[in-house]
Coordinates of C-alpha atoms in Angstrom, one line a residue:
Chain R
X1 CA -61.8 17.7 30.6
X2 CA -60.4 17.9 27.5
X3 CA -62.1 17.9 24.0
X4 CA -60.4 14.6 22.0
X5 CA -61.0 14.0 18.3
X6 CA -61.5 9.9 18.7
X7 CA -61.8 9.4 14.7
X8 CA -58.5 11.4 14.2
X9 CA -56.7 9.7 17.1
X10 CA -57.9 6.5 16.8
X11 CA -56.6 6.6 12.8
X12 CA -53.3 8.5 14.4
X13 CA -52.6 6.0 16.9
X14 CA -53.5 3.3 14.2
X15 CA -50.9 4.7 11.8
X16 CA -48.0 5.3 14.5
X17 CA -48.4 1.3 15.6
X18 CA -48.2 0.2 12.1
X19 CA -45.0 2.1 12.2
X20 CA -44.0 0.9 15.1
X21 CA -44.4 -2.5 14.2
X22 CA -42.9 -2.1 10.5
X23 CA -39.6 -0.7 12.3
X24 CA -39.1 -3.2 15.2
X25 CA -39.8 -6.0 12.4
X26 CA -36.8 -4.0 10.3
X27 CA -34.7 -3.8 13.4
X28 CA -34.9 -7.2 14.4
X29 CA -34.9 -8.7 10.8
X30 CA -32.8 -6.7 8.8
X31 CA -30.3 -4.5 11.0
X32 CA -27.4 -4.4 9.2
X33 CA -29.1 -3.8 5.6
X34 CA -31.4 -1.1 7.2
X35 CA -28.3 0.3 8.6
X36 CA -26.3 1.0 5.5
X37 CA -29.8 2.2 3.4
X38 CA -30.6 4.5 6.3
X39 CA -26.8 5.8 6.8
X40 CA -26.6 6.6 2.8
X41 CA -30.4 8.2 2.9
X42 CA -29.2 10.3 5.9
X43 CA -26.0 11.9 4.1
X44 CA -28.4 14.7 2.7
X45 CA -29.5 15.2 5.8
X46 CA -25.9 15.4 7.6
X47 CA -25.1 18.1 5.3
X48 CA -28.3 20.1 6.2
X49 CA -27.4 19.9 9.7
X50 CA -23.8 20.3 9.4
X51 CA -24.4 24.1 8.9
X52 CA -26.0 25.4 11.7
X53 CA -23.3 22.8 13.2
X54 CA -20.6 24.4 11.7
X55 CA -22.2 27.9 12.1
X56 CA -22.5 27.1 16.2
X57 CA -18.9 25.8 16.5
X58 CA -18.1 28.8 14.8
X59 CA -19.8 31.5 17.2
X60 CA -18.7 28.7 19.9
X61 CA -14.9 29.5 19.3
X62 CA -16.2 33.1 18.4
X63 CA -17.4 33.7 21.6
X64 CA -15.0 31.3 23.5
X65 CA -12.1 33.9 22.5
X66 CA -14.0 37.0 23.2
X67 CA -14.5 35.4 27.0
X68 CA -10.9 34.3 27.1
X69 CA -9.8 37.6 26.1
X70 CA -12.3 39.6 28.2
X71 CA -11.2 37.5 31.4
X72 CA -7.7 38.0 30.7
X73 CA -8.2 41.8 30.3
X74 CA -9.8 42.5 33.7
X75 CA -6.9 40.6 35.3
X76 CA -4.9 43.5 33.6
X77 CA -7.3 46.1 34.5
X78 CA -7.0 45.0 38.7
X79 CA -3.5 45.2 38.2
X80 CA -2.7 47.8 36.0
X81 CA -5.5 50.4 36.9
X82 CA -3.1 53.3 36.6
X83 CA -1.6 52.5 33.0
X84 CA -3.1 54.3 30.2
X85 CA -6.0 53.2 27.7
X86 CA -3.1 52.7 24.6
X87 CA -1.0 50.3 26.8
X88 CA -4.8 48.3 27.3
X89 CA -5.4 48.4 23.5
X90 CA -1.9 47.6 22.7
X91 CA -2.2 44.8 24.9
X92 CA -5.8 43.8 23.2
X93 CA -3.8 43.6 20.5
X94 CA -0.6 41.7 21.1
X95 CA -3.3 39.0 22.8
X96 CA -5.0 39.1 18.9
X97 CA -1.5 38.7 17.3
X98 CA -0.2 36.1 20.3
X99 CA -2.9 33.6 19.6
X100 CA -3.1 35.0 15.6
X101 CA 0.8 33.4 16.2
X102 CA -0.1 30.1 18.0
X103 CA -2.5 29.4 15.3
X104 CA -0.2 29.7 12.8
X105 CA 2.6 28.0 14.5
X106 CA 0.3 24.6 15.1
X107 CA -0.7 24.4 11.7
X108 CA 2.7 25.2 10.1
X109 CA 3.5 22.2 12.5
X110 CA 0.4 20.1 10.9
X111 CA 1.1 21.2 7.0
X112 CA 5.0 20.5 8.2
X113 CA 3.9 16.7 9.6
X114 CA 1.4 16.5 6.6
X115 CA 4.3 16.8 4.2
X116 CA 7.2 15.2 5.7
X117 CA 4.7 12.2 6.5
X118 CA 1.5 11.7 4.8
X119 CA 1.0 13.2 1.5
X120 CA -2.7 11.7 1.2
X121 CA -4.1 12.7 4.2
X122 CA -6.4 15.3 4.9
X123 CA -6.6 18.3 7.2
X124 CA -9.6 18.9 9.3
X125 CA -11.1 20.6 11.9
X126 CA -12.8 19.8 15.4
X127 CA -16.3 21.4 15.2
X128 CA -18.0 19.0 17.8
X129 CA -18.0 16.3 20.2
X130 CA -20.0 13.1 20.7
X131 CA -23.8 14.1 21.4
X132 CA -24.3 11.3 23.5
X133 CA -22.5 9.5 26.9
X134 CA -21.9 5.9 25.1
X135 CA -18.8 6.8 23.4
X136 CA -15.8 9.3 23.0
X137 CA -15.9 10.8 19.8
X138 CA -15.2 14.5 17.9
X139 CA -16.8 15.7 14.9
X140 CA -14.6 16.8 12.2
X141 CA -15.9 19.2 9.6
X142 CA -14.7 17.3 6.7
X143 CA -16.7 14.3 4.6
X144 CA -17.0 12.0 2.5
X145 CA -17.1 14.6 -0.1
X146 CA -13.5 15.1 1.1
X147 CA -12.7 11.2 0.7
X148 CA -13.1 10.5 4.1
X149 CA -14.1 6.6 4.6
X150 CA -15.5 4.9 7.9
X151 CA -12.0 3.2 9.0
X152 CA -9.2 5.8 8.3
X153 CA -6.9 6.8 10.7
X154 CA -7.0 10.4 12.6
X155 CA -3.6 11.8 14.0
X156 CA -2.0 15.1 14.9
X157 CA 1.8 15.5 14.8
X158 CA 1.6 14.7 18.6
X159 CA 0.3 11.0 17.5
X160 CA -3.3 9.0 17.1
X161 CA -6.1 10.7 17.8
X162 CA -8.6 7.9 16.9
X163 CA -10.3 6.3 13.6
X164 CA -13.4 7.2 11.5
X165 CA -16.5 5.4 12.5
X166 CA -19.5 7.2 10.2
X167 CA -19.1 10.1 7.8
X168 CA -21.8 12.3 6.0
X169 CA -21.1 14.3 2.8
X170 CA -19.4 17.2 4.8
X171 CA -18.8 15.5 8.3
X172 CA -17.3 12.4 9.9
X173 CA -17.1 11.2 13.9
X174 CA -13.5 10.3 15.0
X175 CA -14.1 7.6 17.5
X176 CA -11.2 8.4 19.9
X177 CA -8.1 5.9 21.1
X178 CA -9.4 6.6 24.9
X179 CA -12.8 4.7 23.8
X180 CA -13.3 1.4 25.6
X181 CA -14.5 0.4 21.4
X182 CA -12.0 1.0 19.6
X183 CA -8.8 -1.1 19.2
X184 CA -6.1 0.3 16.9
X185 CA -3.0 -2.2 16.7
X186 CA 0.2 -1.2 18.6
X187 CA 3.7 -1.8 18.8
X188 CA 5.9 -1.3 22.0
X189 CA 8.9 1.0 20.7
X190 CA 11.8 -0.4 22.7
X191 CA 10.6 -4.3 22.8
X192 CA 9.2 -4.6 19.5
X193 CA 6.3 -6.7 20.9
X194 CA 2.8 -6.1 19.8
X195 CA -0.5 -5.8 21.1
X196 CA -3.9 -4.1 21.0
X197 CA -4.5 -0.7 22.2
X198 CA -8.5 0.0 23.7
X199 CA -9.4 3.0 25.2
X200 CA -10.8 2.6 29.1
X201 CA -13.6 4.3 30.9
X202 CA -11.4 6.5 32.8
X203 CA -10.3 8.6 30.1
X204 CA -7.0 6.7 29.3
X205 CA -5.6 3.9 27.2
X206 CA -4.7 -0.2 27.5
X207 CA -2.5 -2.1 25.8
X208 CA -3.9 -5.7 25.8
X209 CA -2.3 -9.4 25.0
X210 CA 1.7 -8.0 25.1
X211 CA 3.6 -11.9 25.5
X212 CA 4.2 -12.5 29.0
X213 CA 8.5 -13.0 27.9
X214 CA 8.2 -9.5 27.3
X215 CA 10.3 -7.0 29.4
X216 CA 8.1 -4.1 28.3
X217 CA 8.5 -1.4 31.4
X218 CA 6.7 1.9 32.7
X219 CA 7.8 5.0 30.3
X220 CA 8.0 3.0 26.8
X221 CA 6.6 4.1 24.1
X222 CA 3.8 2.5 22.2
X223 CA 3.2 3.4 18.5
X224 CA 1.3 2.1 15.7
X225 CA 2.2 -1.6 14.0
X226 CA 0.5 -0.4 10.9
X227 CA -0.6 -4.0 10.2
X228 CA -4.5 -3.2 10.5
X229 CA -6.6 -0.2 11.2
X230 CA -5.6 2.8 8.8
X231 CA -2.2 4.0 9.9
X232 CA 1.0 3.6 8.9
X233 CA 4.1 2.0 11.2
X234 CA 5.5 4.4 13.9
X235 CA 2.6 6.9 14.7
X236 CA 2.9 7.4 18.4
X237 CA 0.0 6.1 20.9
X238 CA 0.9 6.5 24.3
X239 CA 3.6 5.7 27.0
X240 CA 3.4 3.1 29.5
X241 CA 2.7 4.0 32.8
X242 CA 2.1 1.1 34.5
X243 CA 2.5 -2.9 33.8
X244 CA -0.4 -5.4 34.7
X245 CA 0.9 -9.2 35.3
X246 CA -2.1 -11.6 36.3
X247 CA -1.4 -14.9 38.0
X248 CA -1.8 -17.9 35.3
X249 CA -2.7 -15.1 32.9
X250 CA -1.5 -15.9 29.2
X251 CA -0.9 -12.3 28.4
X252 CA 0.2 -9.1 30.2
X253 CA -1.2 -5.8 29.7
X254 CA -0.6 -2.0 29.9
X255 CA -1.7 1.0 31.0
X256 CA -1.2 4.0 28.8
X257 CA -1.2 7.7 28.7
X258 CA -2.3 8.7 25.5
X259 CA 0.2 11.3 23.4
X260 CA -2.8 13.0 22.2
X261 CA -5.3 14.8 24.9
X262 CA -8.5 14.4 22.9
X263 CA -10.4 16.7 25.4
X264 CA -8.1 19.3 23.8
X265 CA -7.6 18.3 20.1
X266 CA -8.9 21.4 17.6
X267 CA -6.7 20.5 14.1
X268 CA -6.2 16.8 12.9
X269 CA -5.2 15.2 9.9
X270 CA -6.9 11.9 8.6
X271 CA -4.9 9.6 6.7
X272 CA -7.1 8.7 3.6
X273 CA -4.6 6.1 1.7
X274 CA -0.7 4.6 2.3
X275 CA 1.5 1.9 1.5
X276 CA 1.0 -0.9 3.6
X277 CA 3.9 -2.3 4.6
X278 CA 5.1 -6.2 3.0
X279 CA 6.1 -9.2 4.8
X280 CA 9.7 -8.3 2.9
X281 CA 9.5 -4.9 4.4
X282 CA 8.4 -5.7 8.2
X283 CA 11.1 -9.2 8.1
X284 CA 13.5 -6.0 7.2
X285 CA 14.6 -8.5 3.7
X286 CA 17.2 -6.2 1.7
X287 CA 15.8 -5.1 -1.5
X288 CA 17.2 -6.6 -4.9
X289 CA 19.4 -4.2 -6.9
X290 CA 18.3 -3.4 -10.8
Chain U
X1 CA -46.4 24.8 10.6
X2 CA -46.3 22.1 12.8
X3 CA -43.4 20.3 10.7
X4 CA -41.8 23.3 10.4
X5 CA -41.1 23.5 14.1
X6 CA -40.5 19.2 14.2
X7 CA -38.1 20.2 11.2
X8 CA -36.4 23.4 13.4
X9 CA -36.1 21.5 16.1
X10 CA -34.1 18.5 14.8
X11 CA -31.5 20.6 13.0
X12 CA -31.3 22.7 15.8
X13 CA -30.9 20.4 18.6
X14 CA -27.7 18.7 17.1
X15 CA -25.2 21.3 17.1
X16 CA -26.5 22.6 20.7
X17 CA -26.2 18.8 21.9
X18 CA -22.9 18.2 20.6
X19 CA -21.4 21.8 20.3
X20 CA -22.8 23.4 23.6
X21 CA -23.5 20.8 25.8
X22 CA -20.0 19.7 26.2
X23 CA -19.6 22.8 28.5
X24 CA -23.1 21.8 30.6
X25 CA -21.5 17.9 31.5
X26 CA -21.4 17.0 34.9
X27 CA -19.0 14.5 35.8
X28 CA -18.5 15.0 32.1
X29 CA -22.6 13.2 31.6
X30 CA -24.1 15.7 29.8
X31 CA -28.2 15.7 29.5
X32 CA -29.3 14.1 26.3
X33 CA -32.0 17.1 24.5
X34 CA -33.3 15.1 22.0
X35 CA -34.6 12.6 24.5
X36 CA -36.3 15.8 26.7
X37 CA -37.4 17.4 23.4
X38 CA -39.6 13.7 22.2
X39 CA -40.9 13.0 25.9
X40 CA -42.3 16.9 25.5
X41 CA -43.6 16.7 22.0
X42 CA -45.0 12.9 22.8
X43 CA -46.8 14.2 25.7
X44 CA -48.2 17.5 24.3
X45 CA -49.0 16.7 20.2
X46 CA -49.6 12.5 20.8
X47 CA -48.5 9.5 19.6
X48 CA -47.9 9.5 16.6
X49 CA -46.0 13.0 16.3
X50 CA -44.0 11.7 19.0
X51 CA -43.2 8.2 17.3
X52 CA -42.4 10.2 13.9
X53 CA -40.2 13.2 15.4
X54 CA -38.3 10.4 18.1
X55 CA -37.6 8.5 14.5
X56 CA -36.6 11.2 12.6
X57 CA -34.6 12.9 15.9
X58 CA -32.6 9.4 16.4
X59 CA -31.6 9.4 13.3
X60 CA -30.3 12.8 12.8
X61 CA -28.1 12.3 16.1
X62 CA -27.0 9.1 15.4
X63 CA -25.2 10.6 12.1
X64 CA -23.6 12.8 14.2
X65 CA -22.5 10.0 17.2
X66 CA -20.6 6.5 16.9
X67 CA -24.0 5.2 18.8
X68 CA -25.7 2.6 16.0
X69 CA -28.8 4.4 13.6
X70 CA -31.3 1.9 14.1
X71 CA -31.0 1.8 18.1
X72 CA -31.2 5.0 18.1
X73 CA -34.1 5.9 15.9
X74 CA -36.2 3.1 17.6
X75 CA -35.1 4.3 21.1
X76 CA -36.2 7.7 20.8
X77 CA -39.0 6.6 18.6
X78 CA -40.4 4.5 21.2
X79 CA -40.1 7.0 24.0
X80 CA -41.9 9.5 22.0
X81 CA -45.0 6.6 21.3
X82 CA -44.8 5.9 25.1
X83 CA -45.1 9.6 25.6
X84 CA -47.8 10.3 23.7
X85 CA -50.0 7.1 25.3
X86 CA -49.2 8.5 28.7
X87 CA -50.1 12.0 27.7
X88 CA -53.6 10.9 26.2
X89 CA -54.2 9.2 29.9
X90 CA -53.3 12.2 32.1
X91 CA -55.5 15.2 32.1
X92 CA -53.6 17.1 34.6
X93 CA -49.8 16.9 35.1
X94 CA -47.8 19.1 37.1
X95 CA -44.2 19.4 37.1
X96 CA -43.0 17.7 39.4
X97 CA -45.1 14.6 38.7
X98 CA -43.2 15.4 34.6
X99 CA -39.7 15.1 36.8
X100 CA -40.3 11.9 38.2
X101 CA -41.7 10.3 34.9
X102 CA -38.8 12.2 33.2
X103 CA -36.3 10.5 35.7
X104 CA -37.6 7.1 35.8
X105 CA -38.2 6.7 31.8
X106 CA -34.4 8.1 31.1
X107 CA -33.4 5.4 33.3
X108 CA -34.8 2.9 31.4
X109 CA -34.2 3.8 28.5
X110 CA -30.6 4.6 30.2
X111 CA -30.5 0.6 31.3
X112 CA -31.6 -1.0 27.8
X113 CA -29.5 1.5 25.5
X114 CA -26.0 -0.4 26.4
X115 CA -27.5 -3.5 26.2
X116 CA -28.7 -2.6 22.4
X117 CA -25.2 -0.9 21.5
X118 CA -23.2 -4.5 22.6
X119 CA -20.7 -1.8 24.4
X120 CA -17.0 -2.9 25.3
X121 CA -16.8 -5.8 28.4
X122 CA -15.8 -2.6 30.2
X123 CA -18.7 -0.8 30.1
X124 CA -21.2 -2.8 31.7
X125 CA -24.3 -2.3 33.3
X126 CA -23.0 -1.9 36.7
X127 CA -20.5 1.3 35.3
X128 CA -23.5 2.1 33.0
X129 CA -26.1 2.6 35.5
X130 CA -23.6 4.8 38.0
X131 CA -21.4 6.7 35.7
X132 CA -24.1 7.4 33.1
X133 CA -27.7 6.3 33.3
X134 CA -28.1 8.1 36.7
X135 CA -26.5 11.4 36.3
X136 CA -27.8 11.5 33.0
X137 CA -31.5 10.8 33.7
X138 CA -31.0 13.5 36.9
X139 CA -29.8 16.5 34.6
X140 CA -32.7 14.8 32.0
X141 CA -35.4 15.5 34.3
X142 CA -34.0 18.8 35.2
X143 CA -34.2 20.3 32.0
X144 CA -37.2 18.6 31.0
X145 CA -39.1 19.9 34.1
X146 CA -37.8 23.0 33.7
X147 CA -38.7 23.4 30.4
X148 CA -42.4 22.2 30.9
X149 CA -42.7 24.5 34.0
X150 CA -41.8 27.3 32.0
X151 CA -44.7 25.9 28.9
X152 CA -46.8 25.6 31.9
X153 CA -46.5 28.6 33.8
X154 CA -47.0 30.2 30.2
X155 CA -49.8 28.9 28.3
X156 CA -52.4 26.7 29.5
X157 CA -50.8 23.4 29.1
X158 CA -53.8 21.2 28.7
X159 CA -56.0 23.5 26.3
X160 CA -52.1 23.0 23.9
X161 CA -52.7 19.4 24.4
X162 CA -55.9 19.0 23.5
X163 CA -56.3 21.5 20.6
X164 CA -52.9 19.6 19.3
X165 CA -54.5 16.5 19.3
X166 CA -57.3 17.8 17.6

């Protein structure tokens, strides 16, 4: 049998149901108050645990490459077993320079986008993805010490990735345009008829309440209406694949496949401020002259 | 020393959950840790360690997840209380006895968590319970068996229990 301390663990188990109680009571009472006081409390703790995060994502890739690299070279070695050691290192090395090259290219592409585009945004990097099953989401390794703010629009140069949901001093989640909870407002391209994009469980994206007048068809492009939701006008979304009409329906909707493969996103930009467009700029109203 | 470890453990299990784990998802349901790593310390330490770290563990994933902080916190909080009151009732509990309890508490827990995050129309509990709640408590009870056996085969479980009770 087992030798139990009843004083101690009567006072233990006496403490952790006060607890209990207190914190149901502070659920069920105040959720939305305890939410913000424990989210602000936590930020210390985000950055504590956003180094050995960023220190893991970092051996992650680290490691990730060395595999990628190893793999590739023993498909080399099968085929070229007669070709000397240089040719193998000189081929080490054009791998290092070919992906030193790729690297460069996509954020020359990003800074490129980033000027043209969005002078306040902000460039970040993918260091993680959602720790739980509920919801799609990436961890970026830029903050709120950065300016990021819960609601601000994540893109590449390829189009929406998703939308801040929670930052800490050094992190923020993304919560991605293929999750069923978010809604970022679109526009469909061709038609000019608007709607409301959601994510769907199978990975993909819907455009929801388009007018049933509309002649919206399979391959047009959906981009941002920049009305609500932290982007600007024109960021692309997704292309319609496929057009759902219900019977006595008041709305049609669309299926869409996302511009933006989250599974493989690694660089993003988040858009911390821009102009939102005026009633005399989305009627198209000519400016006065001075 | 004890905190230490409580401490070690919640800044280390976030990065392996979200960093590492994506490449351990079956049917792209990956196991949740934190949820193995409370059950463990609920049944081995008690109560109220397991109430504190489940708190404390929630919390630090939920700044790291769109899932909401208080469900979260009170979630694993609970399981680690419920853990601990089931551990102070058992003297002897094998491994596979530690799988089945593993797999039918992740379930639950799997069956009321959508229903406290008000998830998307989509996402109900029929979809819940197929396409995460099951897989999910399956690879949960794997690891969590499989850790205990190794704690198990190791040290002498109950003396642990006890003496950490003490």
């Amino acid at each position: 049998m087992r030798m139990v301390n009843l004083r101690v663990s009567y006072n233990a188990r006496r403490v952790a149901l006060g607890l209990a109680v207190i914190l149901v009571l502070g659920f069920l009472l105040l959720p939305g108050q305890l939410q913000s006081v424990f989210q602000s409390i936590g930020s210390p703790l985000g950055w504590v645990i956003s180094w050995p995060l960023q220190a893991v994502a970092g051996i992650h890739d680290r490691i990730a490459d060395i595999w990628g690299r190893y793999v590739a070279l023993q498909g080399v070695e099968e085929e070229n077993q007669q070709l000397k050691r240089e040719l193998d290192l000189l081929k080490e090395q054009n791998g290092q320079l070919r992906e030193a090259s790729v690297a460069t290219e996509r954020l020359s592409a990003l800074l490129e986008f980033k000027k043209q585009a969005l002078p306040t945004s902000v460039a970040a990097q993918v260091i993680g993805r959602d720790i739980g099953n509920w919801y799609k989401t990436i961890i970026l390794n830029k903050g709120a010490s950065d300016g990021i703010q819960s609601d601000q629009g994540v893109i590449t140069p390829a189009g929406v990735v998703g939308r801040i949901v929670k930052t800490t001093a050094s992190t923020a989640v993304v919560l991605l345009v293929t999750d069923p909870n978010n809604a970022i407002a679109g526009l469909i391209q061709r038609t000019r008829d608007e709607g409301i994009v959601e994510g769907t469980t199978q990975g993909q994206a819907r455009l929801k309440y388009i007018p049933l007048l509309s002649n919206a068809r399979p391959g047009d492009h959906v981009v941002t209406s920049g009305l609500v939701g932290g982007f600007p006008r024109g960021i692309p979304i997704g292309t319609i694949i496929r057009i759902d009409k219900e019977e006595e329906a008041l709305f049609q909707s669309a299926e869409l496949s996302p511009e933006v493969d989250p599974n493989r996103v690694e660089d993003v930009l988040v858009i911390r401020s821009f102009p939102l467009p005026t009633e005399g700029d989305r009627l198209g109203v000519p400016k006065p002259k001075p | 020393m004890k905190a230490l470890i409580y401490f070690a453990v919640i800044v280390g299990l976030v990065p392996v959950q979200s960093v590492l784990l994506s490449h351990l998802s079956v049917w792209g349901v990956k196991p949740d840790l934190g949820f193995v790593a409370v059950c463990l310390i609920g049944l081995i330490a008690g109560e109220l360690d397991g109430l504190l770290v489940g708190l404390a563990l929630g919390w630090a994933m939920s700044l790291f997840s769109a899932q909401d902080l208080i469900s979260s916190a009170i979630l694993k909080g609970a399981v680690g209380y419920i853990a601990g009151l089931v551990g102070r009732q058992v003297v002897y509990l094998s491994p596979v006895v530690l799988v089945m309890g593993l797999l039918v508490v992740s379930c639950v827990v799997g069956l009321v968590t959508p229903l406290a995050l008000k998830l998307s129309p989509q996402q109900d509990l029929w979809w819940a319970a197929w396409m995460v709640v099951l897989p999910q408590a399956c690879l949960d009870a794997v690891i969590g068996g499989a850790i205990y056996w190794l704690l198990w085969s190791r040290l002498n479980i109950e003396q642990v229990m006890s003496e950490s009770r003490m």
